[in-house]
Tab-separated table of C-alpha atoms and ligand atoms in Angstrom:
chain	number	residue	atom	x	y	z
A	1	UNK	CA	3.687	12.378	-10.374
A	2	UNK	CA	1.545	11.661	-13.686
A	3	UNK	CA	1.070	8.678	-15.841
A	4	UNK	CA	3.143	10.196	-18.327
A	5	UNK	CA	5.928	9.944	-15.981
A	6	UNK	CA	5.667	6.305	-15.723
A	7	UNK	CA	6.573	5.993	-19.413
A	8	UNK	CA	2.632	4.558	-20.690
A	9	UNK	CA	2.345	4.889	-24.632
A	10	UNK	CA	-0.138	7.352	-26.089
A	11	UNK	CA	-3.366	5.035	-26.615
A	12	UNK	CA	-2.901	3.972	-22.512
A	13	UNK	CA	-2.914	7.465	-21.295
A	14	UNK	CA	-5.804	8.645	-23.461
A	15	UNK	CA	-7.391	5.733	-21.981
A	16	UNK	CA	-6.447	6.772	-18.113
A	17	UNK	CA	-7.608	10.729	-19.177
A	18	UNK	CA	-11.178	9.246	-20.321
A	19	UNK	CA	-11.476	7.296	-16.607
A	20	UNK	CA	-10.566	10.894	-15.552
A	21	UNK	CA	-7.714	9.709	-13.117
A	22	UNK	CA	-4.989	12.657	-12.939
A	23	UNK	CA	-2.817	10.698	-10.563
A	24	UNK	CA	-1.107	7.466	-10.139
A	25	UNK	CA	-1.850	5.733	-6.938
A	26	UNK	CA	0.907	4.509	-4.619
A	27	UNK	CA	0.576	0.614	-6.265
A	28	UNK	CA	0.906	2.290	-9.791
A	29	UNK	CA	3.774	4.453	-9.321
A	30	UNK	CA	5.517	1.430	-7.957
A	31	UNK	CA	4.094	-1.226	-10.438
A	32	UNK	CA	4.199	0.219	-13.186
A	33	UNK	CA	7.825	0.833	-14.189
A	34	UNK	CA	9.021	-2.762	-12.865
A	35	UNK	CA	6.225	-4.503	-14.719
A	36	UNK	CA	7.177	-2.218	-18.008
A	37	UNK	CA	11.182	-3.312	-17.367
A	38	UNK	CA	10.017	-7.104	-17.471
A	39	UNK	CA	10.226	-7.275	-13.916
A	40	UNK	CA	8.273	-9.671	-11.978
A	41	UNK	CA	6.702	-8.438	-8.954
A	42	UNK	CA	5.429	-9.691	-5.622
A	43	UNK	CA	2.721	-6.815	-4.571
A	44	UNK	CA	0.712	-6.444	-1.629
A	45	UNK	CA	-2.254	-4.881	-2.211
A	46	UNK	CA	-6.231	-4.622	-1.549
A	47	UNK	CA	-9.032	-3.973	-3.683
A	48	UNK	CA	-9.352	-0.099	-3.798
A	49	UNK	CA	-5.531	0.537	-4.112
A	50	UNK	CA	-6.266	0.648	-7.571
A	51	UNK	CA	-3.440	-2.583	-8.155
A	52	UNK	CA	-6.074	-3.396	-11.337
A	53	UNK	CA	-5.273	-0.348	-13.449
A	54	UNK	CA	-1.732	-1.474	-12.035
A	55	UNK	CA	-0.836	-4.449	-13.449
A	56	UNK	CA	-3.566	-4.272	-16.734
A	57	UNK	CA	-2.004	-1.054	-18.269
A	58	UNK	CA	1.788	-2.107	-18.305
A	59	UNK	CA	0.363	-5.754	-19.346
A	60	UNK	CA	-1.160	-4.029	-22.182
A	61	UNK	CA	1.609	-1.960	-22.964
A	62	UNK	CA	4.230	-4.824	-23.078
A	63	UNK	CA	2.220	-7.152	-25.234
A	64	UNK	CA	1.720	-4.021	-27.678
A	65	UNK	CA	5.977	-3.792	-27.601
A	66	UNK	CA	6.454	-7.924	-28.073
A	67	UNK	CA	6.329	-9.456	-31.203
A	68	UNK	CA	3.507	-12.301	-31.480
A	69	UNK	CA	4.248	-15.814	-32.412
A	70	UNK	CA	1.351	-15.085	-34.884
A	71	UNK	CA	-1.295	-17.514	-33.585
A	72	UNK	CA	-3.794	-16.049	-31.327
A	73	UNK	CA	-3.675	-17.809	-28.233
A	74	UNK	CA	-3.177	-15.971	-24.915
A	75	UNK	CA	-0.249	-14.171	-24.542
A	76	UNK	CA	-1.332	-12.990	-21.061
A	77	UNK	CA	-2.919	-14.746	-18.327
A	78	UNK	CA	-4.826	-13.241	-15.461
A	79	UNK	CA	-5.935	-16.139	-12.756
A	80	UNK	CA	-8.615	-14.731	-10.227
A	81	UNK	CA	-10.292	-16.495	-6.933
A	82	UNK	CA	-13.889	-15.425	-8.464
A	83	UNK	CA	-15.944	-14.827	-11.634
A	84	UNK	CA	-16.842	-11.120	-9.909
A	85	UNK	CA	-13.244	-10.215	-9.865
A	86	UNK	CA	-12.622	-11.746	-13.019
A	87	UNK	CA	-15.663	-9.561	-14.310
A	88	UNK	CA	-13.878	-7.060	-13.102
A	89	UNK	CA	-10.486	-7.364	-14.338
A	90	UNK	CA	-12.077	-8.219	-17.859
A	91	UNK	CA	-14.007	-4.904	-17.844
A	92	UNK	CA	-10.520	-2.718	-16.860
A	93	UNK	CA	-8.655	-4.496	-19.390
A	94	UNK	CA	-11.163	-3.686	-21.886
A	95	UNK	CA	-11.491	0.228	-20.496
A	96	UNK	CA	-8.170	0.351	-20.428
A	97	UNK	CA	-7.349	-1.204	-23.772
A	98	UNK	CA	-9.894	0.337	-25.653
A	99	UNK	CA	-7.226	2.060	-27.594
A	100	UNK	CA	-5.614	-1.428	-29.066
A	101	UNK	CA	-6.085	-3.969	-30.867
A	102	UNK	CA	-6.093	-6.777	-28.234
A	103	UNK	CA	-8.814	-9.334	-27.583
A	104	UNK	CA	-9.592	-10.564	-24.316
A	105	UNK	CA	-11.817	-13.457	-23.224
A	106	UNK	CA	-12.795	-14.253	-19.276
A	107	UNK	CA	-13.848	-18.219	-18.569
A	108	UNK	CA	-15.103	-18.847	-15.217
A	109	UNK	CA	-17.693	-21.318	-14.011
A	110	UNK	CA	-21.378	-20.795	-13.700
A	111	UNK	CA	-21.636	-19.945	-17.063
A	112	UNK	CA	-21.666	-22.270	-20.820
A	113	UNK	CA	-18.010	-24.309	-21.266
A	114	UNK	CA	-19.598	-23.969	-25.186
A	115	UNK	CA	-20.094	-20.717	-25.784
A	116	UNK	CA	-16.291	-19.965	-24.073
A	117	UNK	CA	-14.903	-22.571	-26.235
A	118	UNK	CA	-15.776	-21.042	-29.316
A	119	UNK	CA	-14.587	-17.334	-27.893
A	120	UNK	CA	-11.368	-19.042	-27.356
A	121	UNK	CA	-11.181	-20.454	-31.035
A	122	UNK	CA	-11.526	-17.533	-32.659
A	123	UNK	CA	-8.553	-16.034	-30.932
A	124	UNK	CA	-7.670	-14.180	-28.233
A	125	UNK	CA	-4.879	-11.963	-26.787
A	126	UNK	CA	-5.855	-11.979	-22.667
A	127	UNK	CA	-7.521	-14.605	-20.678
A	128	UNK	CA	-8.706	-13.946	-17.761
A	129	UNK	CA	-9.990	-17.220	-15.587
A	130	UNK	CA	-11.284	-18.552	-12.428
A	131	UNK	CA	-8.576	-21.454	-11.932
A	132	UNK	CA	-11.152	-24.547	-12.058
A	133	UNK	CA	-12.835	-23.677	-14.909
A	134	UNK	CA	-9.524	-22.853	-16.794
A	135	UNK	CA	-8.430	-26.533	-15.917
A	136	UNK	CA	-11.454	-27.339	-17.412
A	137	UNK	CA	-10.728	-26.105	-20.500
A	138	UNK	CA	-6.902	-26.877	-20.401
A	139	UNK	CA	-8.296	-30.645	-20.256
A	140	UNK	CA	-11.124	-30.397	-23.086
A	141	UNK	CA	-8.213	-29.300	-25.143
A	142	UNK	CA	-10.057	-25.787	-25.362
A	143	UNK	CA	-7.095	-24.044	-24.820
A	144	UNK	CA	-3.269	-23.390	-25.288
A	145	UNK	CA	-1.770	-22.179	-22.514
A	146	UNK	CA	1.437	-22.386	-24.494
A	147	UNK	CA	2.547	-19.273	-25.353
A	148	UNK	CA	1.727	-16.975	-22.139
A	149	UNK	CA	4.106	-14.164	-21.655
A	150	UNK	CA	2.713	-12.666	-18.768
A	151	UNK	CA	0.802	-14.422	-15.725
A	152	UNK	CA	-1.008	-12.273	-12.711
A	153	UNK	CA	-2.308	-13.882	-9.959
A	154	UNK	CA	-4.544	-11.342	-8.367
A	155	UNK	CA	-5.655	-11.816	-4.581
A	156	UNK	CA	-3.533	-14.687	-4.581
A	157	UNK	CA	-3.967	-15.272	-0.997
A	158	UNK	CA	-7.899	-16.289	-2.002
A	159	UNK	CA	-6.880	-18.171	-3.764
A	160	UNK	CA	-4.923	-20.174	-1.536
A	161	UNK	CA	-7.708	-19.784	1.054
A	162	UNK	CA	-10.082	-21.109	-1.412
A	163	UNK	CA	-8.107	-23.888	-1.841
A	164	UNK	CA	-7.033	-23.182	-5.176
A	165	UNK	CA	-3.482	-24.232	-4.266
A	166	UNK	CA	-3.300	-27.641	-6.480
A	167	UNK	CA	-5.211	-25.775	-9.542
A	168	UNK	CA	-2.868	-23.569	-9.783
A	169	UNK	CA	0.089	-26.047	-9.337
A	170	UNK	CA	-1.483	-27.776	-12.628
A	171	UNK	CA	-1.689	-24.682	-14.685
A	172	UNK	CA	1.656	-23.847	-14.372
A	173	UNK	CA	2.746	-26.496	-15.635
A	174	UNK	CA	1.049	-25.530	-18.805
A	175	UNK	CA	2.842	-22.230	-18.804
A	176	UNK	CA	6.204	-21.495	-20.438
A	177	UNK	CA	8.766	-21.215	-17.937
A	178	UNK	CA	10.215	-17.593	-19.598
A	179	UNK	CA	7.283	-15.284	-18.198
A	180	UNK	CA	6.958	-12.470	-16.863
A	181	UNK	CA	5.024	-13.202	-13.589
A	182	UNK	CA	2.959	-10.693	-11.157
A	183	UNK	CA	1.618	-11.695	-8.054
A	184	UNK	CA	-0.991	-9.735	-5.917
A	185	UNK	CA	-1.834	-10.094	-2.363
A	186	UNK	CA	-3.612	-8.571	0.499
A	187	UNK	CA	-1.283	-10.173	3.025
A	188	UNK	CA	2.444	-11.471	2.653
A	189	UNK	CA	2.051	-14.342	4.738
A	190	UNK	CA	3.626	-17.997	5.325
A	191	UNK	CA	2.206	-19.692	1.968
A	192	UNK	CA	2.056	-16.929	0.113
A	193	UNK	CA	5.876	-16.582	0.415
A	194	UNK	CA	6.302	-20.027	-0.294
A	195	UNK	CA	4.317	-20.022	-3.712
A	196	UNK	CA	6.098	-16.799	-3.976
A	197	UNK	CA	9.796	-18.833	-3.827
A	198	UNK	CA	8.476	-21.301	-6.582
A	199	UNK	CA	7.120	-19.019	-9.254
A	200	UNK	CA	8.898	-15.763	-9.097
A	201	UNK	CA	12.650	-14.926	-10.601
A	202	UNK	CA	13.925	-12.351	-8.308
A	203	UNK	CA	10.569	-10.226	-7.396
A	204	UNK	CA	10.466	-6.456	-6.945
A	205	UNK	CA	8.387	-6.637	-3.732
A	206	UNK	CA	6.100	-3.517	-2.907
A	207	UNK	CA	3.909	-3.110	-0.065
A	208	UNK	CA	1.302	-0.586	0.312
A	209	UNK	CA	-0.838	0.664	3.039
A	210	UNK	CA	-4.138	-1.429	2.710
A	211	UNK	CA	-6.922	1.660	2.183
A	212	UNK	CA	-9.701	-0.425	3.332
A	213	UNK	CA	-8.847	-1.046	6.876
A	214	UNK	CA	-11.257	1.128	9.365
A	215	UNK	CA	-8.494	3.342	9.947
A	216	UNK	CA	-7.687	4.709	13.830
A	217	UNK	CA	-8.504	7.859	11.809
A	218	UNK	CA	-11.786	6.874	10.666
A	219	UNK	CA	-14.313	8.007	13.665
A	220	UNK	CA	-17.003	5.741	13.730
A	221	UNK	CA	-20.467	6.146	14.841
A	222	UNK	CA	-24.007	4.439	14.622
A	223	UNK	CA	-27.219	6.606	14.982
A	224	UNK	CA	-30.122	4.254	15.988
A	225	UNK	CA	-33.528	5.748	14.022
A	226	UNK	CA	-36.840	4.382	12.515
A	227	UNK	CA	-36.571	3.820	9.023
A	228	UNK	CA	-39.041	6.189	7.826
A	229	UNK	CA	-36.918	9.062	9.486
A	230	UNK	CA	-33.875	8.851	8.090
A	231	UNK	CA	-33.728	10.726	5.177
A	232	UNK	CA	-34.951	13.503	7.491
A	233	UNK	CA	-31.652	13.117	9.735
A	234	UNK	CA	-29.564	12.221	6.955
A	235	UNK	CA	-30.719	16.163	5.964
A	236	UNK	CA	-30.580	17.322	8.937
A	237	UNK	CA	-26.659	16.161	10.118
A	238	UNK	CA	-25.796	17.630	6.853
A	239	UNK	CA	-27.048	20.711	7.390
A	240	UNK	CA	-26.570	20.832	11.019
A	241	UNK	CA	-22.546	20.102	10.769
A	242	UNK	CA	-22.687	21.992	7.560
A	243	UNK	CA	-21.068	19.061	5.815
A	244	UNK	CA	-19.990	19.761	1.744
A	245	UNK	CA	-18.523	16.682	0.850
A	246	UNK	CA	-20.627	13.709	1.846
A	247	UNK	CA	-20.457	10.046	0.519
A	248	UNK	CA	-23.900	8.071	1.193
A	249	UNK	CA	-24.611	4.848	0.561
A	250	UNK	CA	-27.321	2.848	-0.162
A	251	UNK	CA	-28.002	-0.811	-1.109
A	252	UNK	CA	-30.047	-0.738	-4.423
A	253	UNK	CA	-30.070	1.293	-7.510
A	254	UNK	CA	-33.748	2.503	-6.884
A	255	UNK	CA	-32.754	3.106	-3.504
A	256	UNK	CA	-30.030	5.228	-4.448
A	257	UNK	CA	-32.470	6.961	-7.217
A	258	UNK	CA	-34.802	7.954	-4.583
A	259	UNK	CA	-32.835	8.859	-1.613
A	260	UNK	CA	-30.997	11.102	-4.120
A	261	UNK	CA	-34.426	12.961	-5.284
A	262	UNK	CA	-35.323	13.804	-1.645
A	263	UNK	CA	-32.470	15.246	-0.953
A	264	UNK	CA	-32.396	17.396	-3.359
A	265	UNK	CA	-35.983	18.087	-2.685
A	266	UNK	CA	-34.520	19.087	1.060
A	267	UNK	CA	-32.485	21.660	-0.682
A	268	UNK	CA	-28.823	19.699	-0.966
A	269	UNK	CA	-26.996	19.382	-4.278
A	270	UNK	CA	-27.074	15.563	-4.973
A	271	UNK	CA	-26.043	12.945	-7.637
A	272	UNK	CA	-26.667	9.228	-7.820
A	273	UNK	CA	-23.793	6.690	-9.307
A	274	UNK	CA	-24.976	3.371	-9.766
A	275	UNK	CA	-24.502	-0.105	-11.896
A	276	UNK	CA	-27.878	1.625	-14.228
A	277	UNK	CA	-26.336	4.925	-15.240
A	278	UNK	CA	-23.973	5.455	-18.246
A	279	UNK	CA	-20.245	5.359	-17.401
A	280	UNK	CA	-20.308	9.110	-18.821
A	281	UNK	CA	-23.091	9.855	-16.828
A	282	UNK	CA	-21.051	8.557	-13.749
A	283	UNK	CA	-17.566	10.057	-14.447
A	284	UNK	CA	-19.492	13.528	-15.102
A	285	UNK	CA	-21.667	12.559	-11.329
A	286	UNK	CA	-18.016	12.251	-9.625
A	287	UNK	CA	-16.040	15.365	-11.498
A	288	UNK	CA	-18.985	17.541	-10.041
A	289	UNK	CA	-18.520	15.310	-6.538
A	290	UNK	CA	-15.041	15.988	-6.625
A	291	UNK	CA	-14.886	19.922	-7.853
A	292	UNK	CA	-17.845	20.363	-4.868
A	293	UNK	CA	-20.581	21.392	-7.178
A	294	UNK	CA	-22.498	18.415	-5.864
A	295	UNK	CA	-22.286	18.334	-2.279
A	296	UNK	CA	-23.802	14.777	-1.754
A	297	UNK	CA	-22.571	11.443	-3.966
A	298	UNK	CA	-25.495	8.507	-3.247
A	299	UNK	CA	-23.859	5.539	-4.404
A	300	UNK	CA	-24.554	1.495	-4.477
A	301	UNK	CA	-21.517	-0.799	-3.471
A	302	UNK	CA	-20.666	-1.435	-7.018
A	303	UNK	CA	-20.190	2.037	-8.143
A	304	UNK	CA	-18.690	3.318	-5.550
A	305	UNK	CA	-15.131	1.448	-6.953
A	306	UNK	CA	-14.612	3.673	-9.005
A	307	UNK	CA	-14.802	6.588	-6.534
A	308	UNK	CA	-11.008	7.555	-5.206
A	309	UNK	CA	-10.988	10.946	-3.560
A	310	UNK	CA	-8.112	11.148	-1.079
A	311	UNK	CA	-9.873	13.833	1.082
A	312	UNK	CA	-12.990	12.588	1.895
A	313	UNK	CA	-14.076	13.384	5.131
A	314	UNK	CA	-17.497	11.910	5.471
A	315	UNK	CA	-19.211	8.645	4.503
A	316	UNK	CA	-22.820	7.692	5.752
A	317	UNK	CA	-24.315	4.131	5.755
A	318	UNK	CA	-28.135	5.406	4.602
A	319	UNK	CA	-28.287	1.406	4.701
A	320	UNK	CA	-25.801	-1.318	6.079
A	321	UNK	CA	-24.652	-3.481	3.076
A	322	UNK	CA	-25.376	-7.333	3.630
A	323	UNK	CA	-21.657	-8.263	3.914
A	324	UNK	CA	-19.717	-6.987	6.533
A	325	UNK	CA	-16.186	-6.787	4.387
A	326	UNK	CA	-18.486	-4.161	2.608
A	327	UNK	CA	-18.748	-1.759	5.527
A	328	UNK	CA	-15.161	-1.883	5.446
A	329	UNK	CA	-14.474	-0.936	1.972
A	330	UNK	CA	-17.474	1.867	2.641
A	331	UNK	CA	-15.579	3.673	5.498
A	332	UNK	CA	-12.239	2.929	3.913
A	333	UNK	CA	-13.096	5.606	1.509
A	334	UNK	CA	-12.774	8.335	4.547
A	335	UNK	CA	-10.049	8.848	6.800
A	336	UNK	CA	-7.006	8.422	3.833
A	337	UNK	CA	-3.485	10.097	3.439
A	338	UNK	CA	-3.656	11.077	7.037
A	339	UNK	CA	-6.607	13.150	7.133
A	340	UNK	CA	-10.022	12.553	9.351
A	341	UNK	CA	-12.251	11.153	8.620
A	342	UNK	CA	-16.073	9.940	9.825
A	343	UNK	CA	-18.135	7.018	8.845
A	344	UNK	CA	-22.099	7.352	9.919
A	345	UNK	CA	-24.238	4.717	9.893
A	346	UNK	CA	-28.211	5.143	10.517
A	347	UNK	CA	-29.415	1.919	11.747
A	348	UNK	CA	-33.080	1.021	11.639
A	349	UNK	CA	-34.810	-2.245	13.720
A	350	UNK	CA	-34.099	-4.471	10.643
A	351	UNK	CA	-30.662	-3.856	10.818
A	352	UNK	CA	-29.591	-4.782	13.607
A	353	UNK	CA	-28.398	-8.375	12.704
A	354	UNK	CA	-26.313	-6.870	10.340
A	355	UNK	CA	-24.783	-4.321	12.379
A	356	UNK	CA	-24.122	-7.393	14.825
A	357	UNK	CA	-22.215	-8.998	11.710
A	358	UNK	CA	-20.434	-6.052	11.482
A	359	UNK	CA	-18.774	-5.289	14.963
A	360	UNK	CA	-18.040	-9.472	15.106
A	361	UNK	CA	-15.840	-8.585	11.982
A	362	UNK	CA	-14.308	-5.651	13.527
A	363	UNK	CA	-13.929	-6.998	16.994
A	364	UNK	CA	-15.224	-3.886	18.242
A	365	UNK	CA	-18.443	-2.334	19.557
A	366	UNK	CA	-19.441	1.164	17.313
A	367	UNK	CA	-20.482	3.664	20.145
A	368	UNK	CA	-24.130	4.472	19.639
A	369	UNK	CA	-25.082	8.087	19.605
A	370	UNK	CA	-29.383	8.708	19.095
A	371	UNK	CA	-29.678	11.902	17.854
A	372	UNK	CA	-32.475	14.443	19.946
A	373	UNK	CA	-35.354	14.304	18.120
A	374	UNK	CA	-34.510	11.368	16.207
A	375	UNK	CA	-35.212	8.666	19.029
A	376	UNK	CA	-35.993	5.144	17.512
A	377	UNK	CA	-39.205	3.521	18.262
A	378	UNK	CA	-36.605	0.026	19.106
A	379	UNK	CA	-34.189	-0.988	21.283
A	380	UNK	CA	-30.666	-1.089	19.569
A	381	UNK	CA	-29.131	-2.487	22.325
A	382	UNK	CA	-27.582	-5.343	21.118
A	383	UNK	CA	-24.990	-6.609	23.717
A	384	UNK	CA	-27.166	-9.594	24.883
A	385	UNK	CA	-25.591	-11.222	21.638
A	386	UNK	CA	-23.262	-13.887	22.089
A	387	UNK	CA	-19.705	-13.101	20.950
A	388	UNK	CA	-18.252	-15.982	18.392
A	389	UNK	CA	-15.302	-15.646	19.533
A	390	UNK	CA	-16.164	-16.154	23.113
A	391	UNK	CA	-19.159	-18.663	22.984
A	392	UNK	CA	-21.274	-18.923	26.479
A	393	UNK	CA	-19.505	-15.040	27.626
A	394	UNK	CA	-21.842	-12.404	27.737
A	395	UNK	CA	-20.503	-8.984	26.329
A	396	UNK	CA	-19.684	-5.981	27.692
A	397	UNK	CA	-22.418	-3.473	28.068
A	398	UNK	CA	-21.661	-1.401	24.575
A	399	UNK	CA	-21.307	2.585	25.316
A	400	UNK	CA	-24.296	4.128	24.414
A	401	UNK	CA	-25.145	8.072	24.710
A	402	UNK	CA	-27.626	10.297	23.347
A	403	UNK	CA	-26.737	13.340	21.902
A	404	UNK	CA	-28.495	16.873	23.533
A	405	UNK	CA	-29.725	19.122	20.792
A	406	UNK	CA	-26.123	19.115	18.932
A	407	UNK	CA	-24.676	15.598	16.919
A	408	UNK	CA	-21.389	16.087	18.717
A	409	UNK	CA	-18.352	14.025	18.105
A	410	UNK	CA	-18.913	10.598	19.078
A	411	UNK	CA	-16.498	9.227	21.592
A	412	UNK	CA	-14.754	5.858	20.971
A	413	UNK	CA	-16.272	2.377	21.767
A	414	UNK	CA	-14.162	0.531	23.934
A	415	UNK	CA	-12.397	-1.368	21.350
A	416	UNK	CA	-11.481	-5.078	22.128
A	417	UNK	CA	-15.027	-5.088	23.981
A	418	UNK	CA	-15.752	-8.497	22.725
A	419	UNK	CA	-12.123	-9.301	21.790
B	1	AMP	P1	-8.851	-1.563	-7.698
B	1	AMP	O1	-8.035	-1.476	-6.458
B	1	AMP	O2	-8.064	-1.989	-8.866
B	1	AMP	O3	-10.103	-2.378	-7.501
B	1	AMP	O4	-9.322	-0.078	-8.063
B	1	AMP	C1	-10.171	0.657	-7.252
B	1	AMP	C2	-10.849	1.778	-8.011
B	1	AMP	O5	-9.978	2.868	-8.180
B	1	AMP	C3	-11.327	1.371	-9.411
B	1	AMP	O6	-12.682	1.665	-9.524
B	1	AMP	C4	-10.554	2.224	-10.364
B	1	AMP	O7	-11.386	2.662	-11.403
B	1	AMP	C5	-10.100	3.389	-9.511
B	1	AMP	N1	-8.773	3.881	-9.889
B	1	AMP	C6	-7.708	3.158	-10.264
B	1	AMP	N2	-6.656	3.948	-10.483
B	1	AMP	C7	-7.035	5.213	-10.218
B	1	AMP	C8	-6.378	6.481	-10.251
B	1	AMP	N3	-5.094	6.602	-10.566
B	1	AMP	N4	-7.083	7.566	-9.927
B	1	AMP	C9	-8.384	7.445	-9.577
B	1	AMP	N5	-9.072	6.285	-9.519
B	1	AMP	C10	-8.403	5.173	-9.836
C-alpha cells in the first residue's frame, strides 16, 4: 500500500515524499479514504500511530476540493487537550500543507489573547485550539466559528479527563450542524461513546493496535551502573551482542550531542536527532538510521516522533526521561509488527526515583541485571518503596541477578509484583 493508493492530490504526496514516509500506517490506510468520502469517523488511536498525518492530509485535501464561502474564517477546526499537541498538530498541518495555499492559526492559553486576535483577523483557513482559550475568543467576539466544515477532536478522551467536557459542549454550539466530524481517542470507553452518540452522523469506527504499550514482546531490562561508566557499557553491549540497529536515548540536546561524539570516538557509526538540528539534517540522520549506514540513532524525546521503523529491535534508556508515559513511548518504538524486541535502560544512583515512577506506572518490577565489570558503586535495590497502590504493604523482593562475563537475556520480572 502507498499514499497514492489512498487517492491524496499531487501537492499532499510531494509533501509525504519530503517527510520521507514510503508507507501508510495502519490509522492512515483506514482514515484516509473515509475522511476523503466525507465520512465522519470515530478512531482509536495513540500518539505514534501516526493518526496526525491521518486526519491533517485528507483535511487538507477536502478543503482544497470545497468551494469557500469567500470570507476567511476557519473552515476547519482542530480542538486539542494541550498547547504541546496543538504545537504539534499546527506544525504537521503546516509540513503537510506546505504545498497549498491554506493558512492556519493555533490559540491556546499561556500565550497573548492580542497578538492571536489579530492572526485571526487577517484570515485564516485552520484553527487549531486548546478548548478554554478558544471560548475565550468565541466570547471576545475574536472569532467566527460559523462556517467550520470539518471538526477533529484529537485525544478526545483528555479531554474529557481534563474536564474539558462543558467547553466543548459550548463550542459546538457555535459550529454548523452540516460538518464533517473526526474524533480521536486512545480508549473507546463509557463517555467517550456517549459524546460519540451526540456529535457523530453514522461514524466509520477504526481501532488500531496502540504502538506504545510495553508490548509482551518488548524484553525489558535495567542495568544498574555509575554514571560516569555508562557510555563505556553502552559501547561495550553494543559491541558485545554485536547490535546494528540501536535506538538510544538521552534527555537533552547537548546530552545527545555528546554521547553521540563518544561513541563514535569508541569506533560505532552514530548520528544525533534532536529539537537543534535542521529538519533536513534529521530526515538525512534517520534515512542513514534506517538503510544501516549509521548503526546508532541518539535521540531526545522530542525527536524521536518522528522516528517510525517497524523493525527495531533495540532501544536503550542512556537516561530515564522525567515522565514515566515517556518510557513508554521510548520502548514502544521496539518490539512492533510482531517482531522482538529489547528496551535497556542504564540506571545511575540519581535515577532511581524515577525508575520507581516508572514500574508504579507499569505495575511491574523491571528485572535488574548488573553487568560483570560494570558493578555500581549504589544500591539499586529499591523494593523498600511503598507501593501506591497498596499503601502500608511492603513489596515483593524485585528479581535481581548479575550477569557472569556475558549480558545474557534477561529473564522476566514477576509481573503483578506490586499489583
Ligand atoms: P503521530 O501519531 O501523529 O504523533 O505520529 C507519530 C510520528 O510518526 C510523527 O513524528 C510522524 O512524523 C511520523 N509518521 C506519520 N506517518 C508516517 C508514515 N506513514 N511513515 C513514517 N512516519 C510517519
Amino acid at each position: 500500500m502507498t499514499f497514492d493508493q489512498l487517492g491524496l492530490t499531487t501537492g499532499l504526496l510531494r509533501a509525504v515524499a519530503d517527510q520521507g514516509y514510503t508507507v501508510p500506517t495502519p490509522i492512515q490506510q483506514q482514515a484516509i479514504p473515509a475522511i476523503l468520502q466525507g465520512q465522519d469517523i470515530l478512531a482509536s488511536a495513540q500518539t505514534g500511530t501516526g493518526k496526525t498525518a491521518g486526519f491533517t492530509l485528507p483535511l487538507l485535501q477536502r478543503l482544497a476540493e470545497t468551494k469557500t464561502s469567500g470570507k476567511r474564517v476557519p473552515r476547519a477546526l482542530v480542538l486539542t487537550p494541550t498547547r504541546e499537541l496543538a504545537a504539534q498538530v499546527g506544525e504537521s498541518v503546516i509540513t503537510y500543507g506546505k504545498h497549498m495555499p491554506f493558512k492556519a492559526a493555533m490559540v491556546y492559553g499561556g500565550v497573548s489573547f492580542g497578538g492571536q486576535a489579530r492572526q485571526l483577523r487577517q484570515g485564516i483557513d485552520i484553527l487549531i485550539a486548546t478548548p478554554g482559550r478558544l471560548l475565550d475568543h468565541v466570547s471576545q467576539g475574536t472569532i467566527d466559528l460559523s462556517a467550520v466544515e470539518i471538526l477533529v477532536l484529537d485525544e478526545c478522551d483528555r479531554m474529557l479527563d481534563m474536564g474539558f467536557i462543558h467547553d466543548i459542549r459550548k463550542i459546538m454550539g457555535r459550529l454548523p450542524d452540516e460538518r464533517q466530524t473526526l474524533m480521536f481517542s486512545a480508549t473507546f470507553s463509557k463517555p467517550i461513546q456517549q459524546l460519540a452518540h451526540t456529535l457523530l452522523k453514522s461514524p466509520v469506527q477504526i481501532e488500531v493496535a496502540a504502538r506504545n504499550t510495553t508490548a509482551d514482546r518488548v524484553e525489558q531490562v535495567v542495568h544498574p551502573v555509575d554514571r560516569h561508566r555508562k557510555r563505556e557499557l553502552l559501547s561495550h553491549i553494543i559491541g558485545f551482542h554485536n547490535w546494528q540497529q540501536v535506538l538510544v536515548f538521552t534527555r537533552t540536546k547537548h546530552g545527545a550531542n555528546r554521547l553521540a561524539e563518544q561513541l563514535a570516538k569508541d569506533g560505532l557509526k552514530t548520528a544525533a536527532i534532536h529539537g537543534n538540528k535542521t529538519q533536513a539534517a534529521r530526515a538525512r540522520a534517520l534515512k542513514d538510521f534506517k538503510q544501516g549506514r549509521v548503526r546508532v540513532l541518539v535521540a531526545t524525546d522530542v525527536a524521536s516522533r518522528g522516528i517510525d521503523i517497524d523493525q527495531l529491535p533495540y532501544v536503550v534508556n542512556f537516561e530515564l526521561p522525567n515522565v514515566p508515559e515517556d518510557y513508554v513511548h521510548r520502548i514502544g518504538r521496539t518490539g512492533r509488527a510482531g517482531n522482538e524486541g529489547r528496551a535497556v535502560s542504564l540506571i545511575s544512583d540519581d535515577e532511581m526515583p524515577l525508575l520507581i515512577g516508572i514500574e508504579r506506572m507499569l505495575k511491574q518490577s523491571l528485572t535488574q541485571d548488573v553487568v560483570a565489570g560494570y558493578e555500581p558503586s549504589f544500591s539499586s535495590d529499591t523494593s523498600n518503596v511503598r507501593s501506591v497502590g497498596a499503601p502500608g504493604k511492603p513489596r515483593r523482593q524485585r528479581p535481581r541477578r548479575r550477569s557472569g562475563g556475558s549480558i545474557s537475556a534477561p529473564r522476566r520480572a514477576g509481573a503483578g509484583a506490586r499489583g
